[in-house]
Amino acid sequence: MSGKLYVVGTPIGNLEDMSVRAVKTLQEVDFIAAEDTRVTLKLLNHFEIKKPMVSYHEHNAREKGGEIITRLLSGQTCAIVTDAGMPCISDPGEDLVRLCAENGIDTVVIPGPSAAISALALSGLSTSKFVFEGFLNPQKNARLERLEELKREKRTIIFYEAPHKLCDTLSAMYQVLGDRKITLARELTKIYEEVIRTTLSQAVALFEEKAPKGEFVLVVEGMVEEEQSLTFEQALELIQALVDKGEPLSKAAKDVARQTGFKKGELYSRFLAE
Ligand code: SAM
């Protein structure tokens, strides 16, 4: 008989968020597949769990996945955990679950915290419909292209981002999505937990002044209906507002053209003519 794979959520900062069932599962399985065994060892030590571990991360998933499946098929049980939060959510696990499904191996979830859902809950933005985007491509053009695709998304959008890329990402979001509401959820469940409910332009300004530190989830308001139907006159007013803030006319015309769909050249020349 084949064993079972347990997909176990672990805390995103505060160890007290580890569920009783998660502890029990880690105690009872034959072995643990961990994204980083050093990180998971700290968790195991905290809960006084002694268990054999194998490392399973994005760079060895193909080779280790096969080995784990062989052990599961021989009847062993395995728990997969990542450094923090739910496995399979912008984290290793998806391939292993798929391999289990292909091989007829049972999978069981032990749900735990996820930064995305925790941030959404605190965002103060609409939670009834949302999409999870995870990490944007770090490459500038690919990131802008993806944001263009998301521009007309009406549902709340959840992003993950590393602190050293945050400023570039916020600027790209402002450039493509316009001045929407954004909630930045920082260091959730940790000592310096902070929720910043602001707009994209203010967020850009904020982190120009002080460098971002810690882990962030960005929860961005979906497209609001009026954006779709801005008149040409309103687009010119938007340009005026940006120019008043100190933005060069050419950049302001480009940003507003992206936001509204009007042609940059037409906006530019009409603005100068008025
Ligand atoms: N699987 C994890 C989950 O379910 O939350 C996410 C892993 S992903 C590799 C790591 C990203 O999650 C970070 O870059 C950050 O965007 C977000 N994150 C993780 N912990 C966080 C925390 N305590 N506060 C804010 N964001 C966090």
PDB file of C-alpha atoms and ligand atoms in Angstrom:
ATOM      1  CA  MET A   1       0.000   0.000   0.000  1.00  0.00           C
ATOM      2  CA  SER A   2       1.275   3.490  -0.788  1.00  0.00           C
ATOM      3  CA  GLY A   3       1.896   6.096   1.891  1.00  0.00           C
ATOM      4  CA  LYS A   4       0.614   9.644   2.101  1.00  0.00           C
ATOM      5  CA  LEU A   5       1.909  13.132   1.451  1.00  0.00           C
ATOM      6  CA  TYR A   6       0.943  15.729   4.071  1.00  0.00           C
ATOM      7  CA  VAL A   7       1.153  19.345   2.860  1.00  0.00           C
ATOM      8  CA  VAL A   8       1.806  21.212   6.104  1.00  0.00           C
ATOM      9  CA  GLY A   9       1.468  24.973   6.574  1.00  0.00           C
ATOM     10  CA  THR A  10       3.972  26.546   8.995  1.00  0.00           C
ATOM     11  CA  PRO A  11       4.061  30.032  10.613  1.00  0.00           C
ATOM     12  CA  ILE A  12       5.007  33.125   8.596  1.00  0.00           C
ATOM     13  CA  GLY A  13       6.824  34.629  11.566  1.00  0.00           C
ATOM     14  CA  ASN A  14       5.182  33.839  14.876  1.00  0.00           C
ATOM     15  CA  LEU A  15       5.814  30.259  16.001  1.00  0.00           C
ATOM     16  CA  GLU A  16       2.636  30.328  18.090  1.00  0.00           C
ATOM     17  CA  ASP A  17       0.725  30.142  14.813  1.00  0.00           C
ATOM     18  CA  MET A  18       1.855  26.534  14.353  1.00  0.00           C
ATOM     19  CA  SER A  19      -1.284  24.412  14.633  1.00  0.00           C
ATOM     20  CA  VAL A  20      -1.620  21.476  16.985  1.00  0.00           C
ATOM     21  CA  ARG A  21      -2.382  19.280  13.996  1.00  0.00           C
ATOM     22  CA  ALA A  22       0.745  20.482  12.165  1.00  0.00           C
ATOM     23  CA  VAL A  23       2.928  19.557  15.166  1.00  0.00           C
ATOM     24  CA  LYS A  24       1.245  16.172  15.474  1.00  0.00           C
ATOM     25  CA  THR A  25       1.690  15.449  11.774  1.00  0.00           C
ATOM     26  CA  LEU A  26       5.396  16.324  11.818  1.00  0.00           C
ATOM     27  CA  GLN A  27       5.805  14.039  14.840  1.00  0.00           C
ATOM     28  CA  GLU A  28       4.051  11.129  13.164  1.00  0.00           C
ATOM     29  CA  VAL A  29       5.290  11.054   9.546  1.00  0.00           C
ATOM     30  CA  ASP A  30       8.270   8.914   8.512  1.00  0.00           C
ATOM     31  CA  PHE A  31      10.185  11.855   7.057  1.00  0.00           C
ATOM     32  CA  ILE A  32       9.928  15.545   6.197  1.00  0.00           C
ATOM     33  CA  ALA A  33      10.687  17.161   2.831  1.00  0.00           C
ATOM     34  CA  ALA A  34      11.905  20.673   3.707  1.00  0.00           C
ATOM     35  CA  GLU A  35      12.718  23.641   1.468  1.00  0.00           C
ATOM     36  CA  ASP A  36      15.702  24.512   3.698  1.00  0.00           C
ATOM     37  CA  THR A  37      16.516  21.879   6.298  1.00  0.00           C
ATOM     38  CA  ARG A  38      18.360  24.441   8.491  1.00  0.00           C
ATOM     39  CA  VAL A  39      15.252  26.626   8.735  1.00  0.00           C
ATOM     40  CA  THR A  40      12.989  23.652   9.432  1.00  0.00           C
ATOM     41  CA  LEU A  41      15.406  22.275  12.029  1.00  0.00           C
ATOM     42  CA  LYS A  42      14.787  25.417  14.114  1.00  0.00           C
ATOM     43  CA  LEU A  43      11.042  24.802  13.910  1.00  0.00           C
ATOM     44  CA  LEU A  44      11.469  21.135  14.840  1.00  0.00           C
ATOM     45  CA  ASN A  45      13.750  22.013  17.760  1.00  0.00           C
ATOM     46  CA  HIS A  46      11.223  24.533  19.049  1.00  0.00           C
ATOM     47  CA  PHE A  47       8.546  21.830  19.168  1.00  0.00           C
ATOM     48  CA  GLU A  48      11.018  19.133  20.288  1.00  0.00           C
ATOM     49  CA  ILE A  49      10.428  17.041  17.182  1.00  0.00           C
ATOM     50  CA  LYS A  50      13.166  14.718  15.955  1.00  0.00           C
ATOM     51  CA  LYS A  51      12.600  13.544  12.411  1.00  0.00           C
ATOM     52  CA  PRO A  52      14.696  12.652   9.353  1.00  0.00           C
ATOM     53  CA  MET A  53      14.595  15.367   6.684  1.00  0.00           C
ATOM     54  CA  VAL A  54      15.320  15.523   2.968  1.00  0.00           C
ATOM     55  CA  SER A  55      15.945  18.792   1.212  1.00  0.00           C
ATOM     56  CA  TYR A  56      13.370  19.615  -1.456  1.00  0.00           C
ATOM     57  CA  HIS A  57      13.572  22.969  -3.240  1.00  0.00           C
ATOM     58  CA  GLU A  58      13.114  24.434  -6.701  1.00  0.00           C
ATOM     59  CA  HIS A  59      16.641  23.499  -7.855  1.00  0.00           C
ATOM     60  CA  ASN A  60      16.496  19.805  -6.913  1.00  0.00           C
ATOM     61  CA  ALA A  61      12.743  19.186  -7.238  1.00  0.00           C
ATOM     62  CA  ARG A  62      13.042  16.948 -10.297  1.00  0.00           C
ATOM     63  CA  GLU A  63      15.608  14.557  -8.834  1.00  0.00           C
ATOM     64  CA  LYS A  64      14.344  14.600  -5.225  1.00  0.00           C
ATOM     65  CA  GLY A  65      10.718  14.401  -6.316  1.00  0.00           C
ATOM     66  CA  GLY A  66      11.367  10.971  -7.855  1.00  0.00           C
ATOM     67  CA  GLU A  67      13.081   9.745  -4.686  1.00  0.00           C
ATOM     68  CA  ILE A  68      10.250  10.970  -2.459  1.00  0.00           C
ATOM     69  CA  ILE A  69       7.630   9.338  -4.699  1.00  0.00           C
ATOM     70  CA  THR A  70       9.520   6.011  -4.531  1.00  0.00           C
ATOM     71  CA  ARG A  71       9.474   6.163  -0.733  1.00  0.00           C
ATOM     72  CA  LEU A  72       5.764   7.082  -0.696  1.00  0.00           C
ATOM     73  CA  LEU A  73       4.958   4.212  -3.055  1.00  0.00           C
ATOM     74  CA  SER A  74       6.763   1.843  -0.693  1.00  0.00           C
ATOM     75  CA  GLY A  75       4.327   2.848   2.068  1.00  0.00           C
ATOM     76  CA  GLN A  76       6.147   5.666   3.887  1.00  0.00           C
ATOM     77  CA  THR A  77       4.499   8.944   4.915  1.00  0.00           C
ATOM     78  CA  CYS A  78       6.024  12.338   4.196  1.00  0.00           C
ATOM     79  CA  ALA A  79       5.248  15.915   5.249  1.00  0.00           C
ATOM     80  CA  ILE A  80       6.295  18.704   2.945  1.00  0.00           C
ATOM     81  CA  VAL A  81       7.065  22.059   4.578  1.00  0.00           C
ATOM     82  CA  THR A  82       8.654  25.275   3.336  1.00  0.00           C
ATOM     83  CA  ASP A  83      10.527  28.037   5.153  1.00  0.00           C
ATOM     84  CA  ALA A  84       7.288  29.860   6.003  1.00  0.00           C
ATOM     85  CA  GLY A  85       3.604  29.663   5.195  1.00  0.00           C
ATOM     86  CA  MET A  86       1.790  27.286   2.886  1.00  0.00           C
ATOM     87  CA  PRO A  87       3.835  25.014   0.634  1.00  0.00           C
ATOM     88  CA  CYS A  88       2.871  25.262  -3.067  1.00  0.00           C
ATOM     89  CA  ILE A  89       2.006  28.992  -2.798  1.00  0.00           C
ATOM     90  CA  SER A  90       4.999  30.746  -4.447  1.00  0.00           C
ATOM     91  CA  ASP A  91       6.942  27.946  -2.767  1.00  0.00           C
ATOM     92  CA  PRO A  92       7.997  24.365  -3.575  1.00  0.00           C
ATOM     93  CA  GLY A  93       5.355  21.628  -3.438  1.00  0.00           C
ATOM     94  CA  GLU A  94       3.225  22.002  -6.561  1.00  0.00           C
ATOM     95  CA  ASP A  95       5.281  19.463  -8.561  1.00  0.00           C
ATOM     96  CA  LEU A  96       5.318  16.957  -5.716  1.00  0.00           C
ATOM     97  CA  VAL A  97       1.542  17.131  -5.282  1.00  0.00           C
ATOM     98  CA  ARG A  98       1.121  16.631  -9.040  1.00  0.00           C
ATOM     99  CA  LEU A  99       3.454  13.607  -8.970  1.00  0.00           C
ATOM    100  CA  CYS A 100       1.413  12.149  -6.099  1.00  0.00           C
ATOM    101  CA  ALA A 101      -1.789  12.635  -8.108  1.00  0.00           C
ATOM    102  CA  GLU A 102      -0.202  10.931 -11.132  1.00  0.00           C
ATOM    103  CA  ASN A 103       0.968   8.016  -8.998  1.00  0.00           C
ATOM    104  CA  GLY A 104      -2.281   7.521  -7.070  1.00  0.00           C
ATOM    105  CA  ILE A 105      -0.723   8.609  -3.761  1.00  0.00           C
ATOM    106  CA  ASP A 106      -3.078  10.216  -1.216  1.00  0.00           C
ATOM    107  CA  THR A 107      -2.478  13.873  -0.328  1.00  0.00           C
ATOM    108  CA  VAL A 108      -3.725  15.576   2.832  1.00  0.00           C
ATOM    109  CA  VAL A 109      -3.548  19.286   3.671  1.00  0.00           C
ATOM    110  CA  ILE A 110      -2.752  20.617   7.144  1.00  0.00           C
ATOM    111  CA  PRO A 111      -3.692  24.258   6.509  1.00  0.00           C
ATOM    112  CA  GLY A 112      -1.606  27.020   8.018  1.00  0.00           C
ATOM    113  CA  PRO A 113      -1.054  30.747   7.556  1.00  0.00           C
ATOM    114  CA  SER A 114      -0.362  32.225   4.158  1.00  0.00           C
ATOM    115  CA  ALA A 115       1.051  35.738   3.823  1.00  0.00           C
ATOM    116  CA  ALA A 116      -1.243  36.452   0.866  1.00  0.00           C
ATOM    117  CA  ILE A 117      -4.518  35.715   2.624  1.00  0.00           C
ATOM    118  CA  SER A 118      -3.372  37.309   5.885  1.00  0.00           C
ATOM    119  CA  ALA A 119      -2.479  40.537   4.047  1.00  0.00           C
ATOM    120  CA  LEU A 120      -5.723  40.536   2.089  1.00  0.00           C
ATOM    121  CA  ALA A 121      -7.721  40.198   5.293  1.00  0.00           C
ATOM    122  CA  LEU A 122      -6.037  43.297   6.756  1.00  0.00           C
ATOM    123  CA  SER A 123      -5.938  45.292   3.518  1.00  0.00           C
ATOM    124  CA  GLY A 124      -9.194  47.167   3.948  1.00  0.00           C
ATOM    125  CA  LEU A 125      -9.714  46.626   0.195  1.00  0.00           C
ATOM    126  CA  SER A 126     -12.398  44.494  -1.378  1.00  0.00           C
ATOM    127  CA  THR A 127     -11.972  40.869  -0.315  1.00  0.00           C
ATOM    128  CA  SER A 128     -15.008  39.403  -2.037  1.00  0.00           C
ATOM    129  CA  LYS A 129     -13.153  38.813  -5.287  1.00  0.00           C
ATOM    130  CA  PHE A 130      -9.366  38.754  -5.610  1.00  0.00           C
ATOM    131  CA  VAL A 131      -6.527  37.307  -7.663  1.00  0.00           C
ATOM    132  CA  PHE A 132      -3.142  36.117  -6.486  1.00  0.00           C
ATOM    133  CA  GLU A 133      -0.281  37.219  -8.740  1.00  0.00           C
ATOM    134  CA  GLY A 134       2.699  36.284  -6.521  1.00  0.00           C
ATOM    135  CA  PHE A 135       6.087  37.656  -7.609  1.00  0.00           C
ATOM    136  CA  LEU A 136       6.303  39.850 -10.705  1.00  0.00           C
ATOM    137  CA  ASN A 137       9.102  39.132 -13.155  1.00  0.00           C
ATOM    138  CA  PRO A 138      12.187  41.083 -11.938  1.00  0.00           C
ATOM    139  CA  GLN A 139      13.086  41.949 -15.544  1.00  0.00           C
ATOM    140  CA  LYS A 140      11.839  45.488 -16.249  1.00  0.00           C
ATOM    141  CA  ASN A 141      10.081  44.981 -19.598  1.00  0.00           C
ATOM    142  CA  ALA A 142       8.478  41.674 -18.638  1.00  0.00           C
ATOM    143  CA  ARG A 143       7.209  43.277 -15.420  1.00  0.00           C
ATOM    144  CA  LEU A 144       5.697  46.238 -17.286  1.00  0.00           C
ATOM    145  CA  GLU A 145       4.071  43.904 -19.811  1.00  0.00           C
ATOM    146  CA  ARG A 146       2.500  41.815 -17.061  1.00  0.00           C
ATOM    147  CA  LEU A 147       1.200  44.938 -15.323  1.00  0.00           C
ATOM    148  CA  GLU A 148      -0.306  46.073 -18.635  1.00  0.00           C
ATOM    149  CA  GLU A 149      -2.154  42.740 -18.784  1.00  0.00           C
ATOM    150  CA  LEU A 150      -3.412  43.261 -15.241  1.00  0.00           C
ATOM    151  CA  LYS A 151      -4.439  46.885 -15.753  1.00  0.00           C
ATOM    152  CA  ARG A 152      -8.095  46.106 -16.471  1.00  0.00           C
ATOM    153  CA  GLU A 153      -8.393  43.503 -13.713  1.00  0.00           C
ATOM    154  CA  LYS A 154     -11.286  44.567 -11.496  1.00  0.00           C
ATOM    155  CA  ARG A 155     -10.563  42.186  -8.647  1.00  0.00           C
ATOM    156  CA  THR A 156      -8.144  43.040  -5.834  1.00  0.00           C
ATOM    157  CA  ILE A 157      -4.640  41.853  -6.787  1.00  0.00           C
ATOM    158  CA  ILE A 158      -2.155  40.323  -4.344  1.00  0.00           C
ATOM    159  CA  PHE A 159       1.599  40.460  -5.024  1.00  0.00           C
ATOM    160  CA  TYR A 160       4.642  39.209  -3.152  1.00  0.00           C
ATOM    161  CA  GLU A 161       7.836  41.251  -3.346  1.00  0.00           C
ATOM    162  CA  ALA A 162      11.359  41.210  -1.933  1.00  0.00           C
ATOM    163  CA  PRO A 163      12.372  44.428  -0.097  1.00  0.00           C
ATOM    164  CA  HIS A 164      15.277  45.258  -2.441  1.00  0.00           C
ATOM    165  CA  LYS A 165      12.932  45.220  -5.450  1.00  0.00           C
ATOM    166  CA  LEU A 166      10.030  47.012  -3.779  1.00  0.00           C
ATOM    167  CA  CYS A 167      10.804  50.564  -4.981  1.00  0.00           C
ATOM    168  CA  ASP A 168      11.124  49.512  -8.637  1.00  0.00           C
ATOM    169  CA  THR A 169       7.959  47.474  -8.420  1.00  0.00           C
ATOM    170  CA  LEU A 170       5.952  50.297  -6.837  1.00  0.00           C
ATOM    171  CA  SER A 171       7.163  52.757  -9.505  1.00  0.00           C
ATOM    172  CA  ALA A 172       6.234  50.329 -12.286  1.00  0.00           C
ATOM    173  CA  MET A 173       2.803  49.801 -10.715  1.00  0.00           C
ATOM    174  CA  TYR A 174       2.210  53.539 -10.452  1.00  0.00           C
ATOM    175  CA  GLN A 175       3.362  54.066 -14.029  1.00  0.00           C
ATOM    176  CA  VAL A 176       1.035  51.422 -15.472  1.00  0.00           C
ATOM    177  CA  LEU A 177      -1.889  51.174 -13.050  1.00  0.00           C
ATOM    178  CA  GLY A 178      -2.143  54.845 -12.088  1.00  0.00           C
ATOM    179  CA  ASP A 179      -2.741  56.199  -8.615  1.00  0.00           C
ATOM    180  CA  ARG A 180      -4.724  53.364  -7.086  1.00  0.00           C
ATOM    181  CA  LYS A 181      -5.135  52.335  -3.499  1.00  0.00           C
ATOM    182  CA  ILE A 182      -2.541  49.903  -2.196  1.00  0.00           C
ATOM    183  CA  THR A 183      -2.041  48.220   1.142  1.00  0.00           C
ATOM    184  CA  LEU A 184       1.486  47.174   2.052  1.00  0.00           C
ATOM    185  CA  ALA A 185       1.464  44.468   4.703  1.00  0.00           C
ATOM    186  CA  ARG A 186       4.903  44.231   6.234  1.00  0.00           C
ATOM    187  CA  GLU A 187       6.420  41.648   8.607  1.00  0.00           C
ATOM    188  CA  LEU A 188       3.047  40.086   9.394  1.00  0.00           C
ATOM    189  CA  THR A 189       2.845  38.266  12.737  1.00  0.00           C
ATOM    190  CA  LYS A 190       6.356  39.517  13.640  1.00  0.00           C
ATOM    191  CA  ILE A 191       7.579  42.209  16.062  1.00  0.00           C
ATOM    192  CA  TYR A 192       7.597  44.976  13.451  1.00  0.00           C
ATOM    193  CA  GLU A 193       4.283  44.073  11.836  1.00  0.00           C
ATOM    194  CA  GLU A 194       2.913  47.087   9.985  1.00  0.00           C
ATOM    195  CA  VAL A 195      -0.001  47.731   7.648  1.00  0.00           C
ATOM    196  CA  ILE A 196       0.319  50.777   5.377  1.00  0.00           C
ATOM    197  CA  ARG A 197      -2.948  51.663   3.639  1.00  0.00           C
ATOM    198  CA  THR A 198      -2.111  54.305   1.043  1.00  0.00           C
ATOM    199  CA  THR A 199      -1.992  55.034  -2.695  1.00  0.00           C
ATOM    200  CA  LEU A 200       0.612  54.018  -5.240  1.00  0.00           C
ATOM    201  CA  SER A 201       1.984  57.568  -5.645  1.00  0.00           C
ATOM    202  CA  GLN A 202       2.315  57.993  -1.876  1.00  0.00           C
ATOM    203  CA  ALA A 203       3.911  54.565  -1.508  1.00  0.00           C
ATOM    204  CA  VAL A 204       6.513  55.481  -4.148  1.00  0.00           C
ATOM    205  CA  ALA A 205       7.271  58.725  -2.274  1.00  0.00           C
ATOM    206  CA  LEU A 206       7.402  56.966   1.115  1.00  0.00           C
ATOM    207  CA  PHE A 207      10.019  54.421   0.100  1.00  0.00           C
ATOM    208  CA  GLU A 208      12.091  57.008  -1.758  1.00  0.00           C
ATOM    209  CA  GLU A 209      12.603  58.552   1.677  1.00  0.00           C
ATOM    210  CA  LYS A 210      13.288  55.407   3.684  1.00  0.00           C
ATOM    211  CA  ALA A 211      14.554  52.112   2.321  1.00  0.00           C
ATOM    212  CA  PRO A 212      12.090  49.217   2.732  1.00  0.00           C
ATOM    213  CA  LYS A 213      13.016  46.536   5.241  1.00  0.00           C
ATOM    214  CA  GLY A 214      11.466  43.145   5.950  1.00  0.00           C
ATOM    215  CA  GLU A 215       8.932  41.056   4.057  1.00  0.00           C
ATOM    216  CA  PHE A 216       6.079  42.669   2.160  1.00  0.00           C
ATOM    217  CA  VAL A 217       2.799  41.669   0.577  1.00  0.00           C
ATOM    218  CA  LEU A 218       1.291  44.273  -1.762  1.00  0.00           C
ATOM    219  CA  VAL A 219      -2.484  44.302  -2.035  1.00  0.00           C
ATOM    220  CA  VAL A 220      -3.579  46.513  -4.913  1.00  0.00           C
ATOM    221  CA  GLU A 221      -7.061  47.778  -5.637  1.00  0.00           C
ATOM    222  CA  GLY A 222      -8.579  46.445  -8.851  1.00  0.00           C
ATOM    223  CA  MET A 223      -9.510  48.779 -11.703  1.00  0.00           C
ATOM    224  CA  VAL A 224     -12.311  51.090 -10.723  1.00  0.00           C
ATOM    225  CA  GLU A 225     -14.988  51.623 -13.335  1.00  0.00           C
ATOM    226  CA  GLU A 226     -14.314  55.357 -13.950  1.00  0.00           C
ATOM    227  CA  GLU A 227     -10.777  54.631 -15.134  1.00  0.00           C
ATOM    228  CA  GLN A 228     -12.226  52.891 -18.135  1.00  0.00           C
ATOM    229  CA  SER A 229     -14.161  55.906 -19.248  1.00  0.00           C
ATOM    230  CA  LEU A 230     -12.011  58.976 -18.566  1.00  0.00           C
ATOM    231  CA  THR A 231     -12.675  61.738 -21.074  1.00  0.00           C
ATOM    232  CA  PHE A 232      -9.870  63.401 -22.997  1.00  0.00           C
ATOM    233  CA  GLU A 233     -10.369  66.552 -20.878  1.00  0.00           C
ATOM    234  CA  GLN A 234     -10.040  64.513 -17.674  1.00  0.00           C
ATOM    235  CA  ALA A 235      -6.873  62.899 -19.034  1.00  0.00           C
ATOM    236  CA  LEU A 236      -5.442  66.401 -19.626  1.00  0.00           C
ATOM    237  CA  GLU A 237      -6.345  67.310 -16.034  1.00  0.00           C
ATOM    238  CA  LEU A 238      -4.464  64.230 -14.839  1.00  0.00           C
ATOM    239  CA  ILE A 239      -1.410  65.371 -16.800  1.00  0.00           C
ATOM    240  CA  GLN A 240      -1.713  68.826 -15.237  1.00  0.00           C
ATOM    241  CA  ALA A 241      -1.800  67.261 -11.762  1.00  0.00           C
ATOM    242  CA  LEU A 242       1.345  65.228 -12.475  1.00  0.00           C
ATOM    243  CA  VAL A 243       3.161  68.229 -13.958  1.00  0.00           C
ATOM    244  CA  ASP A 244       2.178  70.261 -10.882  1.00  0.00           C
ATOM    245  CA  LYS A 245       3.808  67.546  -8.755  1.00  0.00           C
ATOM    246  CA  GLY A 246       7.044  68.067 -10.703  1.00  0.00           C
ATOM    247  CA  GLU A 247       6.837  65.272 -13.260  1.00  0.00           C
ATOM    248  CA  PRO A 248       8.279  66.197 -16.696  1.00  0.00           C
ATOM    249  CA  LEU A 249       5.509  66.709 -19.267  1.00  0.00           C
ATOM    250  CA  SER A 250       6.745  63.955 -21.548  1.00  0.00           C
ATOM    251  CA  LYS A 251       6.657  61.378 -18.736  1.00  0.00           C
ATOM    252  CA  ALA A 252       3.289  62.620 -17.464  1.00  0.00           C
ATOM    253  CA  ALA A 253       1.804  62.300 -20.968  1.00  0.00           C
ATOM    254  CA  LYS A 254       3.254  58.797 -21.294  1.00  0.00           C
ATOM    255  CA  ASP A 255       1.875  57.665 -17.906  1.00  0.00           C
ATOM    256  CA  VAL A 256      -1.578  59.085 -18.573  1.00  0.00           C
ATOM    257  CA  ALA A 257      -1.606  57.574 -22.068  1.00  0.00           C
ATOM    258  CA  ARG A 258      -0.928  54.153 -20.508  1.00  0.00           C
ATOM    259  CA  GLN A 259      -3.617  54.692 -17.920  1.00  0.00           C
ATOM    260  CA  THR A 260      -6.330  55.964 -20.215  1.00  0.00           C
ATOM    261  CA  GLY A 261      -5.614  54.439 -23.601  1.00  0.00           C
ATOM    262  CA  PHE A 262      -5.381  57.881 -25.318  1.00  0.00           C
ATOM    263  CA  LYS A 263      -2.384  58.439 -27.598  1.00  0.00           C
ATOM    264  CA  LYS A 264       0.636  60.040 -25.917  1.00  0.00           C
ATOM    265  CA  GLY A 265       1.327  62.370 -28.871  1.00  0.00           C
ATOM    266  CA  GLU A 266      -2.256  63.678 -28.936  1.00  0.00           C
ATOM    267  CA  LEU A 267      -2.298  64.295 -25.198  1.00  0.00           C
ATOM    268  CA  TYR A 268       1.070  65.999 -25.376  1.00  0.00           C
ATOM    269  CA  SER A 269       0.232  68.390 -28.194  1.00  0.00           C
ATOM    270  CA  ARG A 270      -3.246  69.252 -26.876  1.00  0.00           C
ATOM    271  CA  PHE A 271      -1.772  69.919 -23.428  1.00  0.00           C
ATOM    272  CA  LEU A 272       0.766  72.342 -24.936  1.00  0.00           C
ATOM    273  CA  ALA A 273      -1.904  73.977 -27.068  1.00  0.00           C
ATOM    274  CA  GLU A 274      -4.233  74.737 -24.131  1.00  0.00           C
TER     275      GLU A 274
HETATM  276  N1  SAM B   1       4.325  30.134   0.842  1.00  0.00           N
HETATM  277  C1  SAM B   1       4.394  31.391   1.535  1.00  0.00           C
HETATM  278  C2  SAM B   1       2.990  31.764   2.035  1.00  0.00           C
HETATM  279  O1  SAM B   1       2.084  30.963   1.892  1.00  0.00           O
HETATM  280  O2  SAM B   1       2.826  32.834   2.584  1.00  0.00           O
HETATM  281  C3  SAM B   1       4.997  32.462   0.681  1.00  0.00           C
HETATM  282  C4  SAM B   1       6.431  32.202   0.310  1.00  0.00           C
HETATM  283  S1  SAM B   1       7.135  33.390  -0.746  1.00  0.00           S
HETATM  284  C5  SAM B   1       8.634  32.580  -1.201  1.00  0.00           C
HETATM  285  C6  SAM B   1       7.761  34.593   0.341  1.00  0.00           C
HETATM  286  C7  SAM B   1       7.047  35.930   0.221  1.00  0.00           C
HETATM  287  O3  SAM B   1       5.868  35.903   1.014  1.00  0.00           O
HETATM  288  C8  SAM B   1       7.835  37.114   0.733  1.00  0.00           C
HETATM  289  O4  SAM B   1       8.707  37.637  -0.267  1.00  0.00           O
HETATM  290  C9  SAM B   1       6.751  38.101   1.098  1.00  0.00           C
HETATM  291  O5  SAM B   1       6.265  38.743  -0.070  1.00  0.00           O
HETATM  292  C10 SAM B   1       5.650  37.152   1.620  1.00  0.00           C
HETATM  293  N2  SAM B   1       5.763  36.979   3.077  1.00  0.00           N
HETATM  294  C11 SAM B   1       6.150  35.877   3.742  1.00  0.00           C
HETATM  295  N3  SAM B   1       6.077  36.069   5.076  1.00  0.00           N
HETATM  296  C12 SAM B   1       5.622  37.325   5.252  1.00  0.00           C
HETATM  297  C13 SAM B   1       5.336  38.125   6.409  1.00  0.00           C
HETATM  298  N4  SAM B   1       5.499  37.656   7.636  1.00  0.00           N
HETATM  299  N5  SAM B   1       4.864  39.375   6.219  1.00  0.00           N
HETATM  300  C14 SAM B   1       4.696  39.879   4.974  1.00  0.00           C
HETATM  301  N6  SAM B   1       4.954  39.162   3.854  1.00  0.00           N
HETATM  302  C15 SAM B   1       5.414  37.907   3.992  1.00  0.00           C
END
